mmCIF file of C-alpha atoms in Angstrom:
data_model
loop_
_atom_site.group_PDB
_atom_site.id
_atom_site.type_symbol
_atom_site.label_atom_id
_atom_site.label_comp_id
_atom_site.label_asym_id
_atom_site.label_seq_id
_atom_site.Cartn_x
_atom_site.Cartn_y
_atom_site.Cartn_z
ATOM 1 C CA MET A 1 16.507 -24.140 -13.965
ATOM 2 C CA ARG A 2 16.976 -20.426 -14.639
ATOM 3 C CA PRO A 3 19.462 -19.506 -17.389
ATOM 4 C CA LEU A 4 22.960 -18.612 -16.191
ATOM 5 C CA ARG A 5 22.558 -15.093 -17.582
ATOM 6 C CA ILE A 6 20.132 -14.336 -14.748
ATOM 7 C CA ALA A 7 22.791 -14.957 -12.138
ATOM 8 C CA ALA A 8 25.090 -12.641 -14.088
ATOM 9 C CA ALA A 9 22.434 -9.922 -14.134
ATOM 10 C CA ALA A 10 22.006 -10.203 -10.389
ATOM 11 C CA LEU A 11 25.751 -9.824 -9.889
ATOM 12 C CA VAL A 12 25.875 -6.744 -12.106
ATOM 13 C CA ALA A 13 23.150 -5.138 -9.953
ATOM 14 C CA ALA A 14 24.689 -6.237 -6.656
ATOM 15 C CA SER A 15 26.832 -3.216 -5.798
ATOM 16 C CA ALA A 16 24.071 -0.711 -6.525
ATOM 17 C CA LEU A 17 21.490 -2.646 -4.530
ATOM 18 C CA THR A 18 23.803 -3.107 -1.578
ATOM 19 C CA ALA A 19 24.493 0.628 -1.557
ATOM 20 C CA CYS A 20 20.771 1.373 -1.210
ATOM 21 C CA GLY A 21 20.197 -1.158 1.545
ATOM 22 C CA GLY A 22 19.063 -4.094 -0.566
ATOM 23 C CA GLN A 23 20.122 -7.692 -0.389
ATOM 24 C CA ALA A 24 21.351 -8.288 -3.889
ATOM 25 C CA GLY A 25 22.980 -11.455 -5.090
ATOM 26 C CA THR A 26 22.372 -14.619 -7.039
ATOM 27 C CA GLN A 27 19.723 -17.100 -6.042
ATOM 28 C CA ALA A 28 20.181 -20.816 -5.701
ATOM 29 C CA ALA A 29 18.850 -22.954 -8.522
ATOM 30 C CA GLU A 30 15.074 -23.229 -8.229
ATOM 31 C CA GLY A 31 15.085 -21.161 -5.037
ATOM 32 C CA ALA A 32 12.252 -18.666 -4.554
ATOM 33 C CA HIS A 33 13.182 -15.039 -5.215
ATOM 34 C CA ILE A 34 11.010 -11.974 -4.560
ATOM 35 C CA VAL A 35 11.987 -8.472 -5.678
ATOM 36 C CA GLY A 36 10.615 -5.559 -3.670
ATOM 37 C CA LEU A 37 10.146 -2.303 -5.611
ATOM 38 C CA ILE A 38 10.297 -0.339 -2.395
ATOM 39 C CA GLU A 39 11.942 2.875 -1.220
ATOM 40 C CA VAL A 40 13.506 3.431 2.207
ATOM 41 C CA LYS A 41 14.437 6.647 3.999
ATOM 42 C CA GLY A 42 16.849 8.657 1.915
ATOM 43 C CA ASP A 43 15.634 7.383 -1.450
ATOM 44 C CA SER A 44 13.166 10.271 -1.795
ATOM 45 C CA SER A 45 11.347 12.883 0.275
ATOM 46 C CA ASN A 46 8.330 10.569 0.516
ATOM 47 C CA ALA A 47 10.221 7.409 1.488
ATOM 48 C CA LEU A 48 9.948 5.629 4.850
ATOM 49 C CA ASP A 49 11.258 2.271 6.039
ATOM 50 C CA ASP A 50 7.919 0.646 6.867
ATOM 51 C CA TYR A 51 7.374 -1.250 3.617
ATOM 52 C CA ASN A 52 10.854 -2.738 3.566
ATOM 53 C CA ASN A 53 10.726 -3.564 7.269
ATOM 54 C CA GLY A 54 7.583 -5.614 6.712
ATOM 55 C CA ALA A 55 9.063 -7.438 3.725
ATOM 56 C CA GLN A 56 12.306 -8.307 5.498
ATOM 57 C CA MET A 57 10.507 -9.593 8.604
ATOM 58 C CA ALA A 58 8.378 -11.886 6.439
ATOM 59 C CA VAL A 59 11.429 -13.218 4.596
ATOM 60 C CA ASP A 60 13.252 -13.883 7.860
ATOM 61 C CA GLU A 61 10.222 -15.660 9.306
ATOM 62 C CA ILE A 62 9.715 -17.808 6.203
ATOM 63 C CA ASN A 63 13.366 -18.827 6.084
ATOM 64 C CA ALA A 64 13.437 -19.627 9.805
ATOM 65 C CA ALA A 65 10.558 -22.035 9.115
ATOM 66 C CA GLY A 66 12.351 -23.810 6.254
ATOM 67 C CA GLY A 67 11.940 -21.453 3.309
ATOM 68 C CA VAL A 68 9.753 -22.107 0.260
ATOM 69 C CA LEU A 69 9.570 -25.669 -1.054
ATOM 70 C CA GLY A 70 12.515 -26.550 1.160
ATOM 71 C CA LYS A 71 14.877 -23.787 0.006
ATOM 72 C CA PRO A 72 15.600 -20.286 1.336
ATOM 73 C CA LEU A 73 13.585 -17.380 -0.001
ATOM 74 C CA GLU A 74 15.783 -14.625 -1.430
ATOM 75 C CA TYR A 75 14.692 -10.997 -1.269
ATOM 76 C CA THR A 76 16.128 -8.145 -3.338
ATOM 77 C CA ARG A 77 15.104 -4.522 -2.860
ATOM 78 C CA ILE A 78 15.197 -2.062 -5.751
ATOM 79 C CA PRO A 79 14.180 1.568 -5.006
ATOM 80 C CA ALA A 80 11.153 2.572 -7.113
ATOM 81 C CA SER A 81 9.777 6.106 -7.241
ATOM 82 C CA VAL A 82 6.070 6.677 -6.601
ATOM 83 C CA THR A 83 6.143 10.081 -8.319
ATOM 84 C CA ASP A 84 8.553 9.717 -11.266
ATOM 85 C CA PRO A 85 7.113 7.354 -13.927
ATOM 86 C CA GLN A 86 10.364 7.043 -15.885
ATOM 87 C CA ALA A 87 12.391 6.176 -12.797
ATOM 88 C CA ALA A 88 9.665 3.725 -11.797
ATOM 89 C CA ARG A 89 9.852 2.035 -15.200
ATOM 90 C CA THR A 90 13.621 1.732 -14.964
ATOM 91 C CA ALA A 91 13.249 0.077 -11.557
ATOM 92 C CA PHE A 92 10.578 -2.314 -12.812
ATOM 93 C CA LEU A 93 12.682 -3.371 -15.807
ATOM 94 C CA ARG A 94 15.644 -4.021 -13.503
ATOM 95 C CA ALA A 95 13.395 -6.212 -11.389
ATOM 96 C CA ALA A 96 12.047 -8.094 -14.393
ATOM 97 C CA ASP A 97 15.595 -8.695 -15.686
ATOM 98 C CA LEU A 98 16.328 -10.682 -12.529
ATOM 99 C CA LYS A 99 13.581 -13.163 -13.511
ATOM 100 C CA PRO A 100 12.277 -13.433 -9.942
ATOM 101 C CA SER A 101 9.487 -15.706 -8.773
ATOM 102 C CA ALA A 102 7.368 -12.640 -8.004
ATOM 103 C CA ILE A 103 7.497 -8.885 -7.468
ATOM 104 C CA ILE A 104 6.091 -6.678 -4.699
ATOM 105 C CA GLY A 105 5.878 -2.927 -4.649
ATOM 106 C CA PHE A 106 4.649 0.476 -5.778
ATOM 107 C CA PRO A 107 2.562 1.935 -2.932
ATOM 108 C CA GLY A 108 1.311 4.556 -5.418
ATOM 109 C CA GLY A 109 -0.686 3.467 -8.452
ATOM 110 C CA GLY A 110 0.353 6.344 -10.697
ATOM 111 C CA SER A 111 3.792 4.939 -11.456
ATOM 112 C CA LEU A 112 2.374 1.497 -12.144
ATOM 113 C CA GLU A 113 -0.440 2.682 -14.431
ATOM 114 C CA ALA A 114 2.064 3.504 -17.167
ATOM 115 C CA LEU A 115 3.706 0.068 -17.000
ATOM 116 C CA THR A 116 0.920 -2.233 -18.183
ATOM 117 C CA ARG A 117 2.761 -3.340 -21.309
ATOM 118 C CA ASP A 118 5.961 -3.903 -19.325
ATOM 119 C CA VAL A 119 4.063 -5.906 -16.701
ATOM 120 C CA ASP A 120 2.464 -8.062 -19.409
ATOM 121 C CA ALA A 121 5.827 -8.562 -21.128
ATOM 122 C CA ALA A 122 7.514 -9.577 -17.858
ATOM 123 C CA ALA A 123 4.718 -12.115 -17.208
ATOM 124 C CA THR A 124 5.661 -12.235 -13.524
ATOM 125 C CA PRO A 125 3.108 -12.243 -10.670
ATOM 126 C CA MET A 126 3.162 -8.917 -8.856
ATOM 127 C CA ILE A 127 1.402 -7.843 -5.673
ATOM 128 C CA HIS A 128 1.227 -4.054 -5.547
ATOM 129 C CA ILE A 129 0.378 -1.980 -2.495
ATOM 130 C CA SER A 130 -1.849 0.495 -4.298
ATOM 131 C CA SER A 131 -5.637 0.479 -4.208
ATOM 132 C CA ASP A 132 -5.889 2.074 -7.667
ATOM 133 C CA GLY A 133 -8.981 0.711 -9.425
ATOM 134 C CA LYS A 134 -7.387 1.378 -12.835
ATOM 135 C CA LEU A 135 -4.966 -1.464 -12.038
ATOM 136 C CA ALA A 136 -7.750 -4.024 -11.572
ATOM 137 C CA ARG A 137 -7.707 -7.039 -13.844
ATOM 138 C CA GLY A 138 -9.797 -6.072 -16.865
ATOM 139 C CA ALA A 139 -9.438 -2.318 -16.242
ATOM 140 C CA GLU A 140 -7.623 0.112 -18.520
ATOM 141 C CA SER A 141 -4.235 -0.277 -16.801
ATOM 142 C CA GLY A 142 -4.791 -3.728 -15.343
ATOM 143 C CA SER A 143 -3.052 -6.990 -16.104
ATOM 144 C CA GLU A 144 -3.591 -10.661 -15.366
ATOM 145 C CA TRP A 145 -0.246 -10.490 -13.536
ATOM 146 C CA LEU A 146 -1.236 -7.668 -11.145
ATOM 147 C CA PHE A 147 -2.758 -8.327 -7.729
ATOM 148 C CA SER A 148 -3.398 -5.825 -4.940
ATOM 149 C CA VAL A 149 -3.164 -6.597 -1.240
ATOM 150 C CA ASN A 150 -5.751 -3.798 -0.736
ATOM 151 C CA PRO A 151 -9.438 -3.389 -1.420
ATOM 152 C CA ASP A 152 -9.865 -1.014 -4.355
ATOM 153 C CA ASP A 153 -9.792 2.756 -3.884
ATOM 154 C CA THR A 154 -13.549 3.301 -4.095
ATOM 155 C CA ALA A 155 -13.861 1.527 -0.740
ATOM 156 C CA ARG A 156 -11.424 3.870 1.016
ATOM 157 C CA ALA A 157 -13.146 6.977 -0.347
ATOM 158 C CA THR A 158 -16.643 5.692 0.444
ATOM 159 C CA ASN A 159 -15.661 4.693 3.982
ATOM 160 C CA GLY A 160 -13.822 7.992 4.501
ATOM 161 C CA VAL A 161 -16.994 9.888 3.652
ATOM 162 C CA ALA A 162 -19.036 7.592 5.919
ATOM 163 C CA LEU A 163 -16.619 8.330 8.771
ATOM 164 C CA ALA A 164 -16.883 12.076 8.168
ATOM 165 C CA GLN A 165 -20.660 11.789 8.337
ATOM 166 C CA ARG A 166 -20.412 9.780 11.560
ATOM 167 C CA LEU A 167 -18.265 12.585 13.017
ATOM 168 C CA GLY A 168 -21.106 15.003 12.248
ATOM 169 C CA ALA A 169 -19.732 16.622 9.107
ATOM 170 C CA LYS A 170 -22.188 18.151 6.664
ATOM 171 C CA ARG A 171 -19.665 19.989 4.496
ATOM 172 C CA ILE A 172 -16.584 17.975 3.474
ATOM 173 C CA GLY A 173 -13.459 19.511 1.970
ATOM 174 C CA ILE A 174 -10.687 17.668 0.156
ATOM 175 C CA LEU A 175 -6.925 18.196 0.113
ATOM 176 C CA ALA A 176 -5.117 15.971 -2.385
ATOM 177 C CA THR A 177 -1.729 15.682 -4.002
ATOM 178 C CA ASP A 178 -1.718 16.696 -7.647
ATOM 179 C CA GLU A 179 -0.848 13.290 -9.116
ATOM 180 C CA THR A 180 -2.692 10.053 -9.853
ATOM 181 C CA PHE A 181 -3.255 8.863 -6.283
ATOM 182 C CA GLY A 182 -4.548 12.215 -5.077
ATOM 183 C CA ARG A 183 -6.743 12.903 -8.084
ATOM 184 C CA VAL A 184 -8.278 9.415 -8.239
ATOM 185 C CA SER A 185 -8.986 9.490 -4.507
ATOM 186 C CA ALA A 186 -10.500 12.958 -4.756
ATOM 187 C CA ASP A 187 -12.706 11.961 -7.695
ATOM 188 C CA ASN A 188 -13.976 8.905 -5.814
ATOM 189 C CA SER A 189 -14.591 11.018 -2.715
ATOM 190 C CA ILE A 190 -16.569 13.630 -4.649
ATOM 191 C CA LYS A 191 -18.816 10.873 -6.013
ATOM 192 C CA ALA A 192 -19.293 9.432 -2.515
ATOM 193 C CA ILE A 193 -20.093 12.852 -1.049
ATOM 194 C CA GLN A 194 -22.670 13.493 -3.748
ATOM 195 C CA ALA A 195 -24.191 10.034 -3.263
ATOM 196 C CA THR A 196 -24.777 10.696 0.458
ATOM 197 C CA GLY A 197 -26.348 14.111 -0.137
ATOM 198 C CA LEU A 198 -23.653 15.898 1.863
ATOM 199 C CA GLU A 199 -22.168 19.195 0.738
ATOM 200 C CA LEU A 200 -18.850 19.253 -1.108
ATOM 201 C CA GLY A 201 -16.586 21.935 0.306
ATOM 202 C CA THR A 202 -13.369 23.323 -1.119
ATOM 203 C CA VAL A 203 -11.173 20.929 -3.122
ATOM 204 C CA ARG A 204 -7.472 21.832 -3.250
ATOM 205 C CA TYR A 205 -4.635 20.028 -5.065
ATOM 206 C CA VAL A 206 -1.037 20.517 -3.929
ATOM 207 C CA PRO A 207 2.340 19.237 -5.183
ATOM 208 C CA PRO A 208 3.690 16.001 -3.614
ATOM 209 C CA THR A 209 6.716 18.079 -2.569
ATOM 210 C CA ALA A 210 4.706 20.916 -0.968
ATOM 211 C CA THR A 211 6.480 22.805 1.834
ATOM 212 C CA ASP A 212 3.755 25.309 2.757
ATOM 213 C CA LEU A 213 0.006 24.622 2.862
ATOM 214 C CA THR A 214 -1.113 27.934 4.342
ATOM 215 C CA ALA A 215 -3.230 29.024 1.377
ATOM 216 C CA ALA A 216 -4.880 25.618 0.988
ATOM 217 C CA LEU A 217 -5.689 25.339 4.696
ATOM 218 C CA LEU A 218 -7.209 28.826 4.743
ATOM 219 C CA ASP A 219 -9.479 27.771 1.874
ATOM 220 C CA LEU A 220 -10.530 24.652 3.793
ATOM 221 C CA ARG A 221 -11.482 26.429 7.041
ATOM 222 C CA ASN A 222 -15.200 26.324 6.263
ATOM 223 C CA SER A 223 -15.249 22.505 6.024
ATOM 224 C CA ASP A 224 -16.592 20.348 8.873
ATOM 225 C CA ALA A 225 -14.126 17.586 7.946
ATOM 226 C CA ILE A 226 -11.219 17.326 5.511
ATOM 227 C CA LEU A 227 -10.402 14.268 3.453
ATOM 228 C CA SER A 228 -6.636 14.323 2.951
ATOM 229 C CA TRP A 229 -5.425 12.093 0.122
ATOM 230 C CA THR A 230 -1.730 12.916 0.306
ATOM 231 C CA PHE A 231 1.666 11.337 0.883
ATOM 232 C CA PRO A 232 3.075 11.181 4.445
ATOM 233 C CA ASN A 233 5.321 14.246 4.058
ATOM 234 C CA VAL A 234 2.392 16.417 2.932
ATOM 235 C CA LEU A 235 0.035 15.023 5.580
ATOM 236 C CA ALA A 236 2.596 15.701 8.317
ATOM 237 C CA LEU A 237 2.975 19.263 7.054
ATOM 238 C CA GLN A 238 -0.812 19.669 7.047
ATOM 239 C CA MET A 239 -1.305 18.393 10.599
ATOM 240 C CA ASN A 240 1.566 20.437 12.025
ATOM 241 C CA GLN A 241 0.453 23.634 10.288
ATOM 242 C CA MET A 242 -3.138 23.106 11.405
ATOM 243 C CA ALA A 243 -1.983 22.709 15.016
ATOM 244 C CA GLN A 244 0.192 25.812 14.775
ATOM 245 C CA ASN A 245 -2.811 27.824 13.566
ATOM 246 C CA GLY A 246 -5.328 26.424 16.052
ATOM 247 C CA LEU A 247 -7.342 24.540 13.406
ATOM 248 C CA THR A 248 -9.122 21.527 14.919
ATOM 249 C CA THR A 249 -11.123 20.294 11.931
ATOM 250 C CA PRO A 250 -11.138 16.466 11.783
ATOM 251 C CA VAL A 251 -8.824 15.166 9.055
ATOM 252 C CA ILE A 252 -9.472 11.764 7.487
ATOM 253 C CA THR A 253 -6.735 10.110 5.442
ATOM 254 C CA GLY A 254 -5.552 6.673 4.294
ATOM 255 C CA ASN A 255 -2.331 4.742 4.901
ATOM 256 C CA SER A 256 -0.384 7.993 5.280
ATOM 257 C CA GLY A 257 -1.950 8.505 8.716
ATOM 258 C CA PRO A 258 -0.257 5.604 10.522
ATOM 259 C CA LEU A 259 2.992 6.337 8.657
ATOM 260 C CA VAL A 260 3.013 9.904 9.969
ATOM 261 C CA VAL A 261 2.251 8.878 13.544
ATOM 262 C CA ALA A 262 4.547 5.833 13.730
ATOM 263 C CA ASN A 263 7.467 7.797 12.289
ATOM 264 C CA LYS A 264 6.739 10.779 14.566
ATOM 265 C CA LEU A 265 6.415 13.217 11.668
ATOM 266 C CA ALA A 266 3.570 14.777 13.673
ATOM 267 C CA SER A 267 2.525 13.962 17.228
ATOM 268 C CA GLY A 268 0.528 14.980 20.291
ATOM 269 C CA PRO A 269 -2.027 17.758 19.681
ATOM 270 C CA ALA A 270 -1.137 17.783 15.972
ATOM 271 C CA VAL A 271 -2.681 14.319 15.480
ATOM 272 C CA ALA A 272 -5.491 14.528 18.044
ATOM 273 C CA ASN A 273 -8.017 15.144 15.252
ATOM 274 C CA LEU A 274 -6.458 12.771 12.719
ATOM 275 C CA TYR A 275 -8.280 9.651 11.512
ATOM 276 C CA ALA A 276 -7.212 7.061 8.953
ATOM 277 C CA VAL A 277 -9.197 4.568 6.902
ATOM 278 C CA THR A 278 -6.771 1.711 6.292
ATOM 279 C CA PRO A 279 -6.828 -2.064 5.841
ATOM 280 C CA CYS A 280 -5.770 -2.674 9.449
ATOM 281 C CA ALA A 281 -4.246 -1.461 12.701
ATOM 282 C CA PRO A 282 -2.540 -4.685 13.835
ATOM 283 C CA ALA A 283 -1.506 -3.668 17.344
ATOM 284 C CA ILE A 284 -5.091 -2.783 18.350
ATOM 285 C CA GLY A 285 -7.053 -4.925 15.900
ATOM 286 C CA ALA A 286 -8.865 -8.215 16.370
ATOM 287 C CA ALA A 287 -6.431 -10.574 14.620
ATOM 288 C CA PRO A 288 -4.165 -12.607 16.943
ATOM 289 C CA LYS A 289 -1.560 -12.831 14.170
ATOM 290 C CA GLY A 290 -1.641 -9.038 14.037
ATOM 291 C CA TRP A 291 -0.840 -8.803 17.741
ATOM 292 C CA THR A 292 2.027 -11.275 17.364
ATOM 293 C CA PHE A 293 3.433 -9.359 14.429
ATOM 294 C CA ALA A 294 3.018 -6.023 16.240
ATOM 295 C CA GLU A 295 4.968 -7.316 19.241
ATOM 296 C CA ALA A 296 7.777 -8.645 17.047
ATOM 297 C CA TYR A 297 7.884 -5.440 14.999
ATOM 298 C CA GLN A 298 7.958 -3.282 18.132
ATOM 299 C CA ALA A 299 10.810 -5.349 19.546
ATOM 300 C CA LYS A 300 12.823 -5.120 16.335
ATOM 301 C CA HIS A 301 12.110 -1.577 15.151
ATOM 302 C CA GLY A 302 10.998 0.230 18.313
ATOM 303 C CA THR A 303 7.672 1.392 16.922
ATOM 304 C CA THR A 304 4.155 0.165 16.218
ATOM 305 C CA PRO A 305 3.770 -1.381 12.747
ATOM 306 C CA THR A 306 1.678 0.573 10.284
ATOM 307 C CA ALA A 307 -0.863 -0.922 7.917
ATOM 308 C CA SER A 308 1.737 -0.429 5.175
ATOM 309 C CA ALA A 309 4.391 -2.516 6.925
ATOM 310 C CA THR A 310 1.821 -5.166 7.795
ATOM 311 C CA GLN A 311 0.435 -5.402 4.276
ATOM 312 C CA VAL A 312 3.874 -5.973 2.780
ATOM 313 C CA TYR A 313 4.591 -8.544 5.485
ATOM 314 C CA ASP A 314 1.405 -10.338 4.482
ATOM 315 C CA ALA A 315 2.093 -9.932 0.750
ATOM 316 C CA VAL A 316 5.426 -11.764 0.979
ATOM 317 C CA ARG A 317 3.809 -14.572 2.961
ATOM 318 C CA ILE A 318 0.859 -14.775 0.536
ATOM 319 C CA LEU A 319 3.291 -15.223 -2.338
ATOM 320 C CA ALA A 320 5.224 -17.888 -0.446
ATOM 321 C CA ALA A 321 1.961 -19.737 0.217
ATOM 322 C CA ALA A 322 1.018 -19.480 -3.476
ATOM 323 C CA MET A 323 4.370 -20.967 -4.502
ATOM 324 C CA GLN A 324 3.880 -23.807 -2.050
ATOM 325 C CA ARG A 325 0.389 -24.398 -3.416
ATOM 326 C CA ALA A 326 1.608 -24.263 -7.014
ATOM 327 C CA GLY A 327 4.604 -26.490 -6.249
ATOM 328 C CA THR A 328 6.912 -24.171 -8.173
ATOM 329 C CA VAL A 329 8.980 -21.009 -7.779
ATOM 330 C CA SER A 330 9.572 -20.493 -11.498
ATOM 331 C CA ASP A 331 6.314 -21.253 -13.331
ATOM 332 C CA HIS A 332 4.755 -17.807 -13.190
ATOM 333 C CA ALA A 333 1.431 -18.842 -14.666
ATOM 334 C CA ARG A 334 0.933 -21.504 -11.988
ATOM 335 C CA ILE A 335 1.903 -19.100 -9.212
ATOM 336 C CA ALA A 336 -0.558 -16.495 -10.527
ATOM 337 C CA GLN A 337 -3.300 -19.112 -10.743
ATOM 338 C CA ALA A 338 -2.574 -20.171 -7.162
ATOM 339 C CA LEU A 339 -2.981 -16.529 -6.085
ATOM 340 C CA ARG A 340 -6.403 -16.489 -7.739
ATOM 341 C CA GLU A 341 -7.504 -19.751 -6.152
ATOM 342 C CA GLN A 342 -6.172 -19.691 -2.605
ATOM 343 C CA GLU A 343 -8.063 -18.421 0.416
ATOM 344 C CA TRP A 344 -5.409 -17.506 2.939
ATOM 345 C CA HIS A 345 -6.175 -17.224 6.650
ATOM 346 C CA GLU A 346 -2.757 -16.394 8.118
ATOM 347 C CA GLY A 347 -2.811 -12.627 7.682
ATOM 348 C CA ALA A 348 -1.605 -10.101 10.239
ATOM 349 C CA CYS A 349 -3.569 -7.346 8.486
ATOM 350 C CA ALA A 350 -6.672 -8.918 6.916
ATOM 351 C CA ALA A 351 -8.111 -12.001 8.590
ATOM 352 C CA VAL A 352 -8.724 -13.552 5.169
ATOM 353 C CA TYR A 353 -7.219 -12.814 1.777
ATOM 354 C CA ARG A 354 -8.864 -14.075 -1.383
ATOM 355 C CA SER A 355 -8.800 -12.793 -4.935
ATOM 356 C CA ASP A 356 -11.909 -11.333 -6.496
ATOM 357 C CA GLY A 357 -12.268 -11.079 -10.271
ATOM 358 C CA ALA A 358 -10.396 -7.769 -10.257
ATOM 359 C CA GLN A 359 -7.544 -9.449 -8.334
ATOM 360 C CA PHE A 360 -7.916 -7.369 -5.191
ATOM 361 C CA LEU A 361 -6.985 -9.659 -2.308
ATOM 362 C CA GLY A 362 -8.070 -7.630 0.741
ATOM 363 C CA HIS A 363 -11.705 -7.105 1.751
ATOM 364 C CA GLN A 364 -11.666 -5.249 5.050
ATOM 365 C CA MET A 365 -10.901 -1.753 6.321
ATOM 366 C CA VAL A 366 -10.842 -0.015 9.690
ATOM 367 C CA ALA A 367 -11.146 3.595 10.798
ATOM 368 C CA GLU A 368 -8.458 4.496 13.304
ATOM 369 C CA SER A 369 -8.283 7.504 15.596
ATOM 370 C CA PHE A 370 -4.852 8.719 16.762
ATOM 371 C CA ARG A 371 -6.101 10.618 19.797
ATOM 372 C CA ASP A 372 -4.279 9.583 23.001
ATOM 373 C CA THR A 373 -3.074 5.978 22.560
ATOM 374 C CA GLY A 374 -5.218 5.359 19.483
ATOM 375 C CA SER A 375 -8.337 3.293 18.883
ATOM 376 C CA ILE A 376 -10.362 1.638 16.140
ATOM 377 C CA VAL A 377 -13.631 3.537 15.824
ATOM 378 C CA GLU A 378 -15.216 1.571 12.969
ATOM 379 C CA THR A 379 -14.697 -1.532 10.858
ATOM 380 C CA TYR A 380 -15.862 -2.072 7.290
ATOM 381 C CA ASP A 381 -16.375 -5.188 5.220
ATOM 382 C CA VAL A 382 -15.603 -4.547 1.561
ATOM 383 C CA PRO A 383 -17.534 -6.743 -0.899
ATOM 384 C CA PRO A 384 -15.549 -8.189 -3.821
ATOM 385 C CA ALA A 385 -15.176 -5.739 -6.690
ATOM 386 C CA ASP A 386 -17.187 -8.106 -8.909
ATOM 387 C CA GLU A 387 -20.256 -7.742 -6.686
ATOM 388 C CA ARG A 388 -19.954 -3.957 -6.296
ATOM 389 C CA ASN A 389 -19.494 -3.450 -10.025
ATOM 390 C CA GLY A 390 -22.300 -5.816 -10.976
ATOM 391 C CA ARG A 391 -20.087 -8.264 -12.821
#
């Protein structure tokens, strides 16, 4: 059983978590407990509700089916910044103090890269939502406790360049936020562009809090396609300003694309030339579980689920399955080993999740167009990181 001091810690945090929309409280003895390091609208300029919506729907579904090992699954949300490393560390330490069964969170890898020692000290399985290759097991900021529900970031950049080439681009520009996610994605994209023999256009870095992209967009006018590795607020600003200035250059992004469209941060003509390379588009994909989830999400939240919401939904369910397989909600080493060993076929995003040696669980991506009602224009299988890196 967990020490009584853990219940006390949960009670101390309760009022703060309830104020920010979480579900704080003590957990029953030996009951499963997942902490989500996830922001919702109002927590920051970049925050949206998608991640938390996906987590809560998974928890509700699991508990309606009997919980984990016969007891209800508890979920606690703690806001965690994707741009402020110190605030992110404070959030992670709060989560670790609760001694949960597992942790989910951090859509951006930059905040998590600085926490390797804290992650190792907490010794708690964590599924993060970043595709940052530096967080791979065995990499400079990786840990045996870190798993990603994504393929690694080289796949997104490589497939983004392939999509640009398919759209006829010969000169590819890059707009990226000036922080870890943007810079890593831009670096990977530059390598992919050079590997294909295409021409690298202008590369511009902008703050994550940018409010005017006029100068950057003027610099990018001579590109045939633009890779945009930015947060949703910056992407929305880009698409709206491009539409206002009559710029129709195709823009290829990652998970920010569906977040912008689903949350109506840009719409209509502003997203007609927007494409996203993401792990899935459940409402229009090939997975029956994705369709079921999309219908339930639409009914509950009034919008189509994004890849981000769907990945977190799957991540919670993957962890629940690992606990069932391990036969424990408190032995972290056994839960982590179950995550490494299980091949899980119940995903709403990926058809199959399985850990490679780098502990990336997802191995598929799609290219989605947002013109009209939206469509999937390409699918990509992503080999395990071990195979691509020659391990």
